[in-house]
C-alpha positions as a printed NumPy array, in Angstrom:
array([[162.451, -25.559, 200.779],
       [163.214, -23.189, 204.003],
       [167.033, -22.724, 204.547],
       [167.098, -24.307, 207.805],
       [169.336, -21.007, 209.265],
       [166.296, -18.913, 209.04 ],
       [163.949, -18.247, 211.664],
       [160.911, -19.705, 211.56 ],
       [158.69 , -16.407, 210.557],
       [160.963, -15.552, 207.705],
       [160.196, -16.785, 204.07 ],
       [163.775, -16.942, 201.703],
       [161.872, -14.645, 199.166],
       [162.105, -11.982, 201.329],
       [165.519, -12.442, 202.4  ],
       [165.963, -12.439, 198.16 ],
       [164.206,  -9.286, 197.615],
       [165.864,  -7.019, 200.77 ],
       [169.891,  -8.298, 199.608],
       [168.698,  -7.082, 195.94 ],
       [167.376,  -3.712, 196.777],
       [170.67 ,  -3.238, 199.354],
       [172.38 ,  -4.174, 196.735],
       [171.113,  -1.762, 194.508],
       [171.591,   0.502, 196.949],
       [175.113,   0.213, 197.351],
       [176.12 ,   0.095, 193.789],
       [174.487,   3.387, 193.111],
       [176.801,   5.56 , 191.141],
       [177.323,   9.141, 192.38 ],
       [178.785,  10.166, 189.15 ],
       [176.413,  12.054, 186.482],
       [175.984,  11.098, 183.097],
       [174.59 ,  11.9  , 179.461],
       [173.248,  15.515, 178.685],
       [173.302,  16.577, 182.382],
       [176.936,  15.488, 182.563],
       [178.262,  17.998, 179.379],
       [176.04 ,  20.641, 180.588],
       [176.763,  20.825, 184.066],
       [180.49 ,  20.416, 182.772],
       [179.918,  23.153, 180.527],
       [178.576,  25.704, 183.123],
       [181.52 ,  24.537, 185.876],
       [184.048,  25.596, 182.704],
       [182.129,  28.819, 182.418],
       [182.19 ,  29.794, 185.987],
       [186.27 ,  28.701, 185.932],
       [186.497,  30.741, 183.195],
       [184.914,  33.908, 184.389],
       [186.853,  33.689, 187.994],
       [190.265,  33.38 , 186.39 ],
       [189.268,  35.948, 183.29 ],
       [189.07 ,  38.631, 185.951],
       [193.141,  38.548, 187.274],
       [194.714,  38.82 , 183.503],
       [191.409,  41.533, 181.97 ],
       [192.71 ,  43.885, 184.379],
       [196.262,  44.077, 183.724],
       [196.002,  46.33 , 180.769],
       [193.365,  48.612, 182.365],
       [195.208,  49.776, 184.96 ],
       [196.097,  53.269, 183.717],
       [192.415,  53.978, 182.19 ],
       [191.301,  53.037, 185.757],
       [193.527,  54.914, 187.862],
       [192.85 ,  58.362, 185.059],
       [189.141,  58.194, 185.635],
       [189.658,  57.493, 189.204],
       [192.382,  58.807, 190.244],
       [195.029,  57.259, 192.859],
       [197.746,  55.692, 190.673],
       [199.766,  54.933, 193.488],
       [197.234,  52.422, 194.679],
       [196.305,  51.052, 191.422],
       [198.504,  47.626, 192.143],
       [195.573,  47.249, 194.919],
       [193.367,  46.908, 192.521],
       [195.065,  43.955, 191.182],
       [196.418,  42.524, 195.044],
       [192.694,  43.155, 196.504],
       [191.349,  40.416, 194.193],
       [193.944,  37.724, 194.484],
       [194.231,  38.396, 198.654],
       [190.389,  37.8  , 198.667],
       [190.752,  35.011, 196.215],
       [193.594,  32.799, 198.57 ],
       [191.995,  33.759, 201.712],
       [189.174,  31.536, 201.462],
       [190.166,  28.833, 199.037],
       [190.745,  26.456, 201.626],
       [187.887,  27.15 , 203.642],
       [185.38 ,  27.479, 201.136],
       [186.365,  23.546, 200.305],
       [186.044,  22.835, 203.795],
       [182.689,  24.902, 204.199],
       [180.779,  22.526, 200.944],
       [181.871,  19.77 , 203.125],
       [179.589,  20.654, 205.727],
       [176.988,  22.248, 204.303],
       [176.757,  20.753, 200.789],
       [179.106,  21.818, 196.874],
       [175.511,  23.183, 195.727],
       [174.27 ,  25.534, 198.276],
       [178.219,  26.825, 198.589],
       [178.759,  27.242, 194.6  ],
       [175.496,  28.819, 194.411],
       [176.972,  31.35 , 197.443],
       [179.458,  32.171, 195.587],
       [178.232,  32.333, 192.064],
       [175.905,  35.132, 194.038],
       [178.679,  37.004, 195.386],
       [180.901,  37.252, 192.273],
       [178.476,  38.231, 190.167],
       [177.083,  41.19 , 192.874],
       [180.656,  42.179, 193.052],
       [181.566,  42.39 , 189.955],
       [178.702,  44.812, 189.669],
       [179.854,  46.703, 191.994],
       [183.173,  47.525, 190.79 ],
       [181.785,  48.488, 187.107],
       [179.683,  51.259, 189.739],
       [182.692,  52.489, 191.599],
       [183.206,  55.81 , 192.085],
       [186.335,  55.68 , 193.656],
       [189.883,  53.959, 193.683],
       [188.848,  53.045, 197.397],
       [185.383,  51.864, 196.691],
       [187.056,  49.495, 193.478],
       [189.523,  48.092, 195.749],
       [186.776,  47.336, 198.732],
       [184.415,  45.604, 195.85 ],
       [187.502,  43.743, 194.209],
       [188.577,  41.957, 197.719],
       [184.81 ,  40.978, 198.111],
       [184.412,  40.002, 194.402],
       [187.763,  37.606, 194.876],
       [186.109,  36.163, 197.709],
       [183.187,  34.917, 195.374],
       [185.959,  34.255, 192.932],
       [187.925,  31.793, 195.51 ],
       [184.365,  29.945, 196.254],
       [183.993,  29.189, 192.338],
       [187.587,  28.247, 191.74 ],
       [187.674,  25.75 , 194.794],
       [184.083,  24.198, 194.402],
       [184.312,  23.815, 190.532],
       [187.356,  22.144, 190.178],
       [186.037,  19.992, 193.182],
       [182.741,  19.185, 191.628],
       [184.203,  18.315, 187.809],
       [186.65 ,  15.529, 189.566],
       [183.607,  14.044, 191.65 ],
       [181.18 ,  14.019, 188.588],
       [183.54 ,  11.344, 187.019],
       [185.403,   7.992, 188.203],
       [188.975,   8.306, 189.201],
       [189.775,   6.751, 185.827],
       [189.309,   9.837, 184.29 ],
       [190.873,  12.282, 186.572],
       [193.239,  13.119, 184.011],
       [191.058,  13.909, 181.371],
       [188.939,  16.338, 183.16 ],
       [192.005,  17.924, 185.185],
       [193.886,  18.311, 181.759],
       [190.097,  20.235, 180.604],
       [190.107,  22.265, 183.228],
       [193.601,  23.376, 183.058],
       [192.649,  24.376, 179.486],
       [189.965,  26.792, 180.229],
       [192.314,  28.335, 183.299],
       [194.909,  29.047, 180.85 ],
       [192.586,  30.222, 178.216],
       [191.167,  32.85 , 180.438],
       [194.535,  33.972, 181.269],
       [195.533,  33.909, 177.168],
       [192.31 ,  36.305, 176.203],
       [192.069,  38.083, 179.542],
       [194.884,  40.778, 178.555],
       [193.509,  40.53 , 174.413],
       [189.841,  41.457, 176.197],
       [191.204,  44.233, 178.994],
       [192.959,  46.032, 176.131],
       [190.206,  45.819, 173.436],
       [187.598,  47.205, 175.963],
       [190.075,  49.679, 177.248],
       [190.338,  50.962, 173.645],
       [186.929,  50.865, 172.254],
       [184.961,  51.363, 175.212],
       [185.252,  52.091, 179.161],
       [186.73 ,  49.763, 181.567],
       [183.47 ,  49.193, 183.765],
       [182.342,  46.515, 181.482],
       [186.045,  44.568, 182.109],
       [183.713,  44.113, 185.287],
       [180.253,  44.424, 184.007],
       [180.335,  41.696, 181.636],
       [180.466,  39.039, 184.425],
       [176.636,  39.578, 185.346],
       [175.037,  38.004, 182.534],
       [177.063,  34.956, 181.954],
       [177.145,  34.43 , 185.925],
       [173.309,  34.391, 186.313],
       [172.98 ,  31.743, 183.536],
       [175.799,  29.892, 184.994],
       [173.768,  29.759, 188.41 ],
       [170.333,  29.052, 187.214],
       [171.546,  26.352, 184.921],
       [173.359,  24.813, 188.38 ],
       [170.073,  25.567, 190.866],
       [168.406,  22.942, 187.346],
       [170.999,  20.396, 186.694],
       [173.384,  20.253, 189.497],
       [171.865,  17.461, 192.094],
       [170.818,  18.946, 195.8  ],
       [173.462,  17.236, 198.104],
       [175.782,  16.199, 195.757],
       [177.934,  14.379, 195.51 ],
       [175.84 ,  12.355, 198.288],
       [172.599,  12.379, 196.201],
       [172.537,   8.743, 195.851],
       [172.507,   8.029, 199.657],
       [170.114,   8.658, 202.295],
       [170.127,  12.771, 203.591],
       [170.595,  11.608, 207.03 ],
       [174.01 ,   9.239, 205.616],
       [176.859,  11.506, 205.321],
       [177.861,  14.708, 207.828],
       [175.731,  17.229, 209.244],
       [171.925,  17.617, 207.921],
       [170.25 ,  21.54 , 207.675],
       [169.62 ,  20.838, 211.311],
       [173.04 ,  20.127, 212.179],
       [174.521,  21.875, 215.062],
       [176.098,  25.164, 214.031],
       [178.805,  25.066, 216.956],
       [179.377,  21.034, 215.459],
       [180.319,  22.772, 211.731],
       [182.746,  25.368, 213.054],
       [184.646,  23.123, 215.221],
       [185.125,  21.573, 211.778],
       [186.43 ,  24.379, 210.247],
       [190.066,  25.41 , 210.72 ],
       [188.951,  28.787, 211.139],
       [192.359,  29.736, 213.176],
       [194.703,  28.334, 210.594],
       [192.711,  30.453, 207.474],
       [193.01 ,  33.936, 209.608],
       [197.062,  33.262, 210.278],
       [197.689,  32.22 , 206.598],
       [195.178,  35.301, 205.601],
       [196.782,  37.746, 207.676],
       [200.418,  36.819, 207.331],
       [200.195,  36.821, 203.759],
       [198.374,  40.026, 203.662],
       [200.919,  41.633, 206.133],
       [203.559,  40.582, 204.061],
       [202.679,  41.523, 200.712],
       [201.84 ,  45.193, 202.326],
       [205.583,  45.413, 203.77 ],
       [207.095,  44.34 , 200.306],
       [204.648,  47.005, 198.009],
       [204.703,  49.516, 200.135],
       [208.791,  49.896, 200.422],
       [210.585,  51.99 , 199.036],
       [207.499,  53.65 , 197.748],
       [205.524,  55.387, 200.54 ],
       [207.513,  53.967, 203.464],
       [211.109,  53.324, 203.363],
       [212.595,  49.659, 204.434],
       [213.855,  51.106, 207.406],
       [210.391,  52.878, 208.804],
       [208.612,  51.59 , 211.539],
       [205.743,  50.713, 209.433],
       [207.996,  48.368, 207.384],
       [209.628,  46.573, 209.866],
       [206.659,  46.244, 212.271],
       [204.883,  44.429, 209.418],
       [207.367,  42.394, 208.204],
       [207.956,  41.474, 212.148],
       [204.187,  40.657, 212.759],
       [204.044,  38.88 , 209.437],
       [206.984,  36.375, 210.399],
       [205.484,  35.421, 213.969],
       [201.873,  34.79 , 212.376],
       [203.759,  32.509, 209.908],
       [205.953,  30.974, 212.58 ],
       [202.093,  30.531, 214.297],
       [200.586,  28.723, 211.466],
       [202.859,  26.644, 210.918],
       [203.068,  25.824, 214.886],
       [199.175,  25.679, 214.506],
       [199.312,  23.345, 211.118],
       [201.296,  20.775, 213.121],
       [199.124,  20.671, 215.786],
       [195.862,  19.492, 213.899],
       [197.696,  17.444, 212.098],
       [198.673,  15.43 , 215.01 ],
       [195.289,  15.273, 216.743],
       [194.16 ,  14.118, 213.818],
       [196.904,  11.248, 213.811],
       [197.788,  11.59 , 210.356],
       [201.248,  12.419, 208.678],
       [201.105,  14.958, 206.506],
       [200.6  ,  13.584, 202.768],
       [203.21 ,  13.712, 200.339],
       [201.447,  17.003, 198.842],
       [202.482,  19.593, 196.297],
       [201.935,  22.467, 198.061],
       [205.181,  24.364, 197.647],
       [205.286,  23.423, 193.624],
       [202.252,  24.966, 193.925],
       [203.901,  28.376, 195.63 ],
       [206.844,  28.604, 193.167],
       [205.015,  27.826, 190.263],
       [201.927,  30.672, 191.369],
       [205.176,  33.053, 191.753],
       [206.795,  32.317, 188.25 ],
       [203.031,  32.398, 186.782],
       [201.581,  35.206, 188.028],
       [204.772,  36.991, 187.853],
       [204.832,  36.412, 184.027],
       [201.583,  37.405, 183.362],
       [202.008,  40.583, 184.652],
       [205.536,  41.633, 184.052],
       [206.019,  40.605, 179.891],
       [202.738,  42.83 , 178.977],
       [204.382,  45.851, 180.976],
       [207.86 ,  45.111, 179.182],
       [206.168,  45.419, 175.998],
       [204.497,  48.466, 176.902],
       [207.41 ,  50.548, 178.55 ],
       [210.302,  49.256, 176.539],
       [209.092,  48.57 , 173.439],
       [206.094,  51.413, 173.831],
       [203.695,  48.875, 172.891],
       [199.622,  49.946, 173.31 ],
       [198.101,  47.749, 175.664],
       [196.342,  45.334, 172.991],
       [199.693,  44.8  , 170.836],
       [201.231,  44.296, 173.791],
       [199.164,  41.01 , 175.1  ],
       [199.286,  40.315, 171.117],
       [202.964,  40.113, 171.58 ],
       [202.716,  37.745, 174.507],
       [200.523,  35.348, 172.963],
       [203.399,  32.673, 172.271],
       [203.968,  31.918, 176.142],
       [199.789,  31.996, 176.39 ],
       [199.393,  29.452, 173.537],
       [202.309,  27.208, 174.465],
       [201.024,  27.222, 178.781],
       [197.304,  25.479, 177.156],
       [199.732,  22.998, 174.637],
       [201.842,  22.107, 178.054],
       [198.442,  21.228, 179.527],
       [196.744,  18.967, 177.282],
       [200.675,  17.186, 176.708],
       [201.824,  16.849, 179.795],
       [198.014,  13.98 , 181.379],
       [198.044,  12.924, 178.439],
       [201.315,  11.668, 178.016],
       [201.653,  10.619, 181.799],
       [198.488,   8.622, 180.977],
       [199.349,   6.687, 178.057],
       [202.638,   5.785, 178.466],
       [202.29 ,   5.323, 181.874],
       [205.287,   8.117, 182.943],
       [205.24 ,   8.772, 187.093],
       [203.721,  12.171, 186.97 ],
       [206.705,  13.16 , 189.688],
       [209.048,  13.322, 186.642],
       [207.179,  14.916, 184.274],
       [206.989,  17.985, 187.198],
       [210.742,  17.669, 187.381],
       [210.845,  18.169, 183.502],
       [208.397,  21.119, 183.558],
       [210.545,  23.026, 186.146],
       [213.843,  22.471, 184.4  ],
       [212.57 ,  23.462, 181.294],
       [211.21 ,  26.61 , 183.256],
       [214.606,  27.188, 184.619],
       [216.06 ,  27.444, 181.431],
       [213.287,  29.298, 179.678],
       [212.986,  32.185, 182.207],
       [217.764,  32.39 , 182.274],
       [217.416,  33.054, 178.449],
       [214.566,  35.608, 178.828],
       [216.412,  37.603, 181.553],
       [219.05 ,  37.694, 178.862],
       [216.827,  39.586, 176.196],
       [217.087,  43.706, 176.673],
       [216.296,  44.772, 173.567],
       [215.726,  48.543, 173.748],
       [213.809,  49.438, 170.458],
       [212.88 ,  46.054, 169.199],
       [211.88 ,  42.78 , 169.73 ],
       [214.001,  40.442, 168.832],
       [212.88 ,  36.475, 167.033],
       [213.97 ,  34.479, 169.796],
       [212.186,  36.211, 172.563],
       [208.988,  34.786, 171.221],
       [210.645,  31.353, 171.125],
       [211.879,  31.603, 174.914],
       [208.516,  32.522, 175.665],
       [207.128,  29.203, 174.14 ],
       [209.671,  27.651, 176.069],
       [208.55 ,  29.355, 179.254],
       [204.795,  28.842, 178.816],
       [205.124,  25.095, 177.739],
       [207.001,  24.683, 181.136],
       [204.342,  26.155, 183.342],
       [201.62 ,  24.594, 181.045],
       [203.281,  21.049, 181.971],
       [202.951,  21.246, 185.801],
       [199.553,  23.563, 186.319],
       [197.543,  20.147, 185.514],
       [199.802,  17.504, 187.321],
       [199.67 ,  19.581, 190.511],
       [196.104,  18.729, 190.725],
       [196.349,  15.794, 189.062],
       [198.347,  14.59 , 191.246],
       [196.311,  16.044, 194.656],
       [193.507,  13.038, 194.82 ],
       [196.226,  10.676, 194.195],
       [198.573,  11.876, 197.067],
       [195.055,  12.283, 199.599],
       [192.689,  10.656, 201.424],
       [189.404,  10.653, 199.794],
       [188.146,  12.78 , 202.313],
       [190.761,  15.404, 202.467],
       [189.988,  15.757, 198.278],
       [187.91 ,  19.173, 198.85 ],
       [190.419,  20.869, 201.529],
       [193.721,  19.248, 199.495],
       [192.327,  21.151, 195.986],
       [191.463,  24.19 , 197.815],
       [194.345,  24.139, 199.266],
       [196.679,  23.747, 195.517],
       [194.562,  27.183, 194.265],
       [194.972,  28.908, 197.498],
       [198.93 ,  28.353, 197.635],
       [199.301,  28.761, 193.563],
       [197.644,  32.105, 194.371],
       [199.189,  32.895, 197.588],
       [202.502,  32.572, 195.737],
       [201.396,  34.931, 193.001],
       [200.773,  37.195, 195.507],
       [204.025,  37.182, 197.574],
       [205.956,  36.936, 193.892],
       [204.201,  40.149, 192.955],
       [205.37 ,  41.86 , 195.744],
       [209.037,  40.573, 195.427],
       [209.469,  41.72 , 191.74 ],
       [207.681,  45.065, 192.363],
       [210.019,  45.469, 195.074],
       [213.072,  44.926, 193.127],
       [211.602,  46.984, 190.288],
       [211.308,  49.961, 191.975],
       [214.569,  49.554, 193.956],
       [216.501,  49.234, 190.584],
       [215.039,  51.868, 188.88 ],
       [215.01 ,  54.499, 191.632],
       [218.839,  53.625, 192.056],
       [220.021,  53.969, 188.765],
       [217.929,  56.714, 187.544],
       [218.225,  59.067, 190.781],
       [221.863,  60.117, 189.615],
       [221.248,  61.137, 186.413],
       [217.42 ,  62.234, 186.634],
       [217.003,  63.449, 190.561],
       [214.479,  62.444, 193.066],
       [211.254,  64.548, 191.912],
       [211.805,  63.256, 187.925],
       [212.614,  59.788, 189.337],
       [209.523,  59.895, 191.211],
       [207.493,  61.224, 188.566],
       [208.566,  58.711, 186.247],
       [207.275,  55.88 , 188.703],
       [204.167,  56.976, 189.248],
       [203.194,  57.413, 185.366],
       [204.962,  56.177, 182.479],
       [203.251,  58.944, 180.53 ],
       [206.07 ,  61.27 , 181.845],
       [208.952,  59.423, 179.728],
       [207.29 ,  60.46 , 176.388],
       [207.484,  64.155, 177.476],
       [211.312,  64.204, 177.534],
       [214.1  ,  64.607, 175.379],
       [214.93 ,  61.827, 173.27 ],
       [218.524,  60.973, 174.825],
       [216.533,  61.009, 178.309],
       [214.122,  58.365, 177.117],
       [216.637,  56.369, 175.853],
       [217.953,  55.965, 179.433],
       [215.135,  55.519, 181.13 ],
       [213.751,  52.339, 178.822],
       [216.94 ,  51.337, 179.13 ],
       [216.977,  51.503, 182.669],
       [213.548,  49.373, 182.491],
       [214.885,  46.877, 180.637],
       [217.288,  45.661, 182.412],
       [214.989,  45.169, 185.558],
       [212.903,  43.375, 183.478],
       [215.645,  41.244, 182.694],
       [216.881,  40.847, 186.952],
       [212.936,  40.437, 187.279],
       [213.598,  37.444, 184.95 ],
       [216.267,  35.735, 186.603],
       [214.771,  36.083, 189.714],
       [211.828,  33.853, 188.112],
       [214.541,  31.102, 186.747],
       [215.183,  31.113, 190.609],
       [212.457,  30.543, 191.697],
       [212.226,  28.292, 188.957],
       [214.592,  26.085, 190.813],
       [212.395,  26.488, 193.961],
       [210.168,  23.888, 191.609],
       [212.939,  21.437, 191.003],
       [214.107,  21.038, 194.746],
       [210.528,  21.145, 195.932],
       [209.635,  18.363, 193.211],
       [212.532,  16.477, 194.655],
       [211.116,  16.897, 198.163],
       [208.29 ,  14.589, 197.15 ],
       [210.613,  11.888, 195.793],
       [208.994,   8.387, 196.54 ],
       [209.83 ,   4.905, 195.91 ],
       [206.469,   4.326, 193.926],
       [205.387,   7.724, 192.34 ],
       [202.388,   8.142, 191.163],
       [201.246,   6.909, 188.514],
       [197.614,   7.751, 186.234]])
């Protein structure tokens, strides 16, 4: 019998058949699943693993860089090239795969890492390596950004803490075996393949992607013509999009910054032009951005989420900081080679993965606001990184270093996942791509700017208290090679390792600082219903 509210031309069946297949339609699942799931999981961890392998593998191959090619006052470039490239673009590279697609962009810069990396096992100079490194971070940013994107949209929210707590995993794995690998090829071979052994791994990583990963995810299960701009798409329509404006002012403010701070007190002094003018231009592009920030924000008429950006900054400072500064300790102080030394800094590298698998987890099944566990991980940081600036052992090591350093890595390990966990949670499902770009970008940014604080303070300590008793030529000497100290007397050495020590130790402090940073930020984002996985 015909429903009486259809027309007379139209038989129910149909009516039946067109609500089943929109139906169908509409309960399509973007996520992936089975084999293609694991692999495609699999190659997103290898290209995560690769990006972040290359800030840690080079730490320990500094010197053997800088004797083969010469310019050890720039080697820190080497190092500052990479991670500048690496924030620039986080941000926009999210932004970017939401225009033109997470495939075609990963793809872009699977390409460019591995053609990079390349490049700087072929560089024939200190000024060619740090060109290629800057170009090879931009890659870099691309893969960190669109991978962590991808693994969260290849799986339902409800397990957002699971793959976040994976991820976190293989981020600080490749920082644990990055300084075991930089010193073991340093030793046994030559420090072009720290670079070199990218290439193969990447161009798996990238065919197995161009096989398994779906063309226009994650909008393969609608129609092309569905969701944002096709191939055809206006070009001037995709960079009003883009916030190019805001990425060149956080870009060049950071950059100008981080060249003030390492270049003081080493070629320029604070009080030189060159100093001040870019400190001066660095503080009006930041007082631009954030002028700039505000703006979009408000056209857009949204308030600006409750977003853990500036955990992110402090705990990138404290991080990076760490990674760099403990190997050196071991090496200068304690006149460690290279591979003992990331041997004797495997406790805070083994703890950072334990803090990562506790911290979702336990948020997860006992239902803990993930707010408090970040206020836990910062205290505990805060009191880690106060007893470390209190070790200053000359000639050994003593036991409970290695247990502050637990202490210290368990801490960071705790908030690196919930500060993405917590991004999807705290933004609109549109802003997901831009809001995790934007966690790596700051995390890095910070690492960046903390760098250049420490080294600052370094070399202003030690030129301070070793002028008096060693000059200004010895003094100098002494900072640009730590090969110098073994060529003096004994009582001379003595001094001078002591003298490093103890700026490792205000180095240290400084980090239980900005260890604090993390606490009042965390407080910041006080709500009255946290979040909650």
């Amino acid at each position: 019998m015909k429903d009486p509210k259809l027309g007379p031309n139209v038989q129910p069946h149909i009516i039946q058949t067109v609500v089943i297949e929109d139906a169908a339609l509409d309960t399509a699942t973007p996520y992936l699943h089975g084999t293609r799931l694991h692999v495609v999981t699999a190659t997103l961890c290898l290209c995560l693993f690769l990006t972040n392998l290359e800030i840690p593998i080079v730490t320990t191959s500094l010197i053997s860089i800088a004797t083969e090619l010469g310019g050890l006052d720039k080697i820190y470039w080497i190092t500052t090239a990479y991670m500048l490239g690496y924030a620039g673009v986080l941000v926009l590279s999210a932004k970017i795969s939401d225009i033109f697609g997470r495939k075609t962009c990963l793809l872009v810069a699977v390409g460019l890492f591995v053609v990079f990396s390349a490049a700087c096992g072929a560089a024939q100079t200190m000024e060619q390596l740090i060109i290629f490194r800057a170009f090879q971070g931009l890659g870099g940013a691309g893969n960190y950004s669109l991978c962590t994107i991808i693994v969260l949209e290849m799986a339902p929210p409800e397990k957002y803490a699971q793959y976040t707590g994976g991820v976190s995993v293989v981020f600080v794995f490749s920082l644990l075996l990055g300084p075991l690998f930089g010193g073991a090829i340093t030793q046994h071979s030559t420090w072009r393949w720290i670079f070199l052994l990218n290439v193969p791994p990447g161009v798996i990583a990238a065919v197995l992607l161009i096989l398994l990963l779906p063309n226009n995810f994650p909008h393969h299960h609608k129609p092309r013509d569905s969701d944002g701009l096709g191939v055809a798409g206006s070009l001037r329509k995709a960079y009003v999009r883009l916030d190019v404006l805001g990425a060149i002012l956080l870009l060049a403010a950071t950059l100008l910054l981080v060249t003030a701070l390492d270049e003081a007190n080493e070629q320029y002094t604070w009080r030189s032009a060159f100093t001040i003018t870019l400190l001066t231009v660095s503080g009006v592009l930041w007082v631009m951005f954030v002028a700039w920030e505000r703006r979009v924000t408000r056209n857009t008429g949204k308030m600006e989420p409750v977003f853990p950006w500036r955990n992110a900054v402090f705990l990138g400072m404290i991080w990076f900081v760490t990674m760099f500064e403990l190997p050196q300790r071991f090496e200068v102080v304690n006149q460690l080679s290279p591979f003992h030394a990331a041997i004797r800094f495997i406790p805070f590298t083994v703890a950072a993965p334990v803090g990562s698998i506790v911290a979702p987890t336990v948020g997860k099944l006992f239902k803990v606001p993930l707010l408090y566990l970040l206020g836990i991980g910062s205290l505990i940081q805060v009191a880690a990184y106060a007893l470390l600036g209190t070790v200053s052992g000359q000639h050994g090591i003593p036991a409970r270093q290695y247990g502050y350093q637990v202490l210290a890595g368990f801490g960071c390990g705790i908030n690196i996942p919930l500060l993405t966990l917590m991004t999807p949670y705290s933004t609109e499902k549109r802003d997901h791509a831009v809001a995790m770009g934007a966690i790596a970008q700051f995390r890095v940014m910070g690492g960046c700017i903390g760098l250049a604080i420490v080294t600052t303070i370094h070399n202003s300590y030690l030129r301070s208290h070793l002028t008096p008793f060693l000059g200004a030529d010895l003094t100098g000497a002494v900072l640009q090679s730590t090969g110098v100290i073994a060529t003096l007397p004994s009582g001379t050495q003595d001094l001078i390792r002591g003298t490093y020590a103890a700026s490792y130790d205000l180095q240290l402090k400084v980090l239980a600082g900005l260890a604090g940073g993390q606490v009042l930020a965390t407080m910041a984002m006080w709500q009255r219903k946290p979040i909650v996985v």
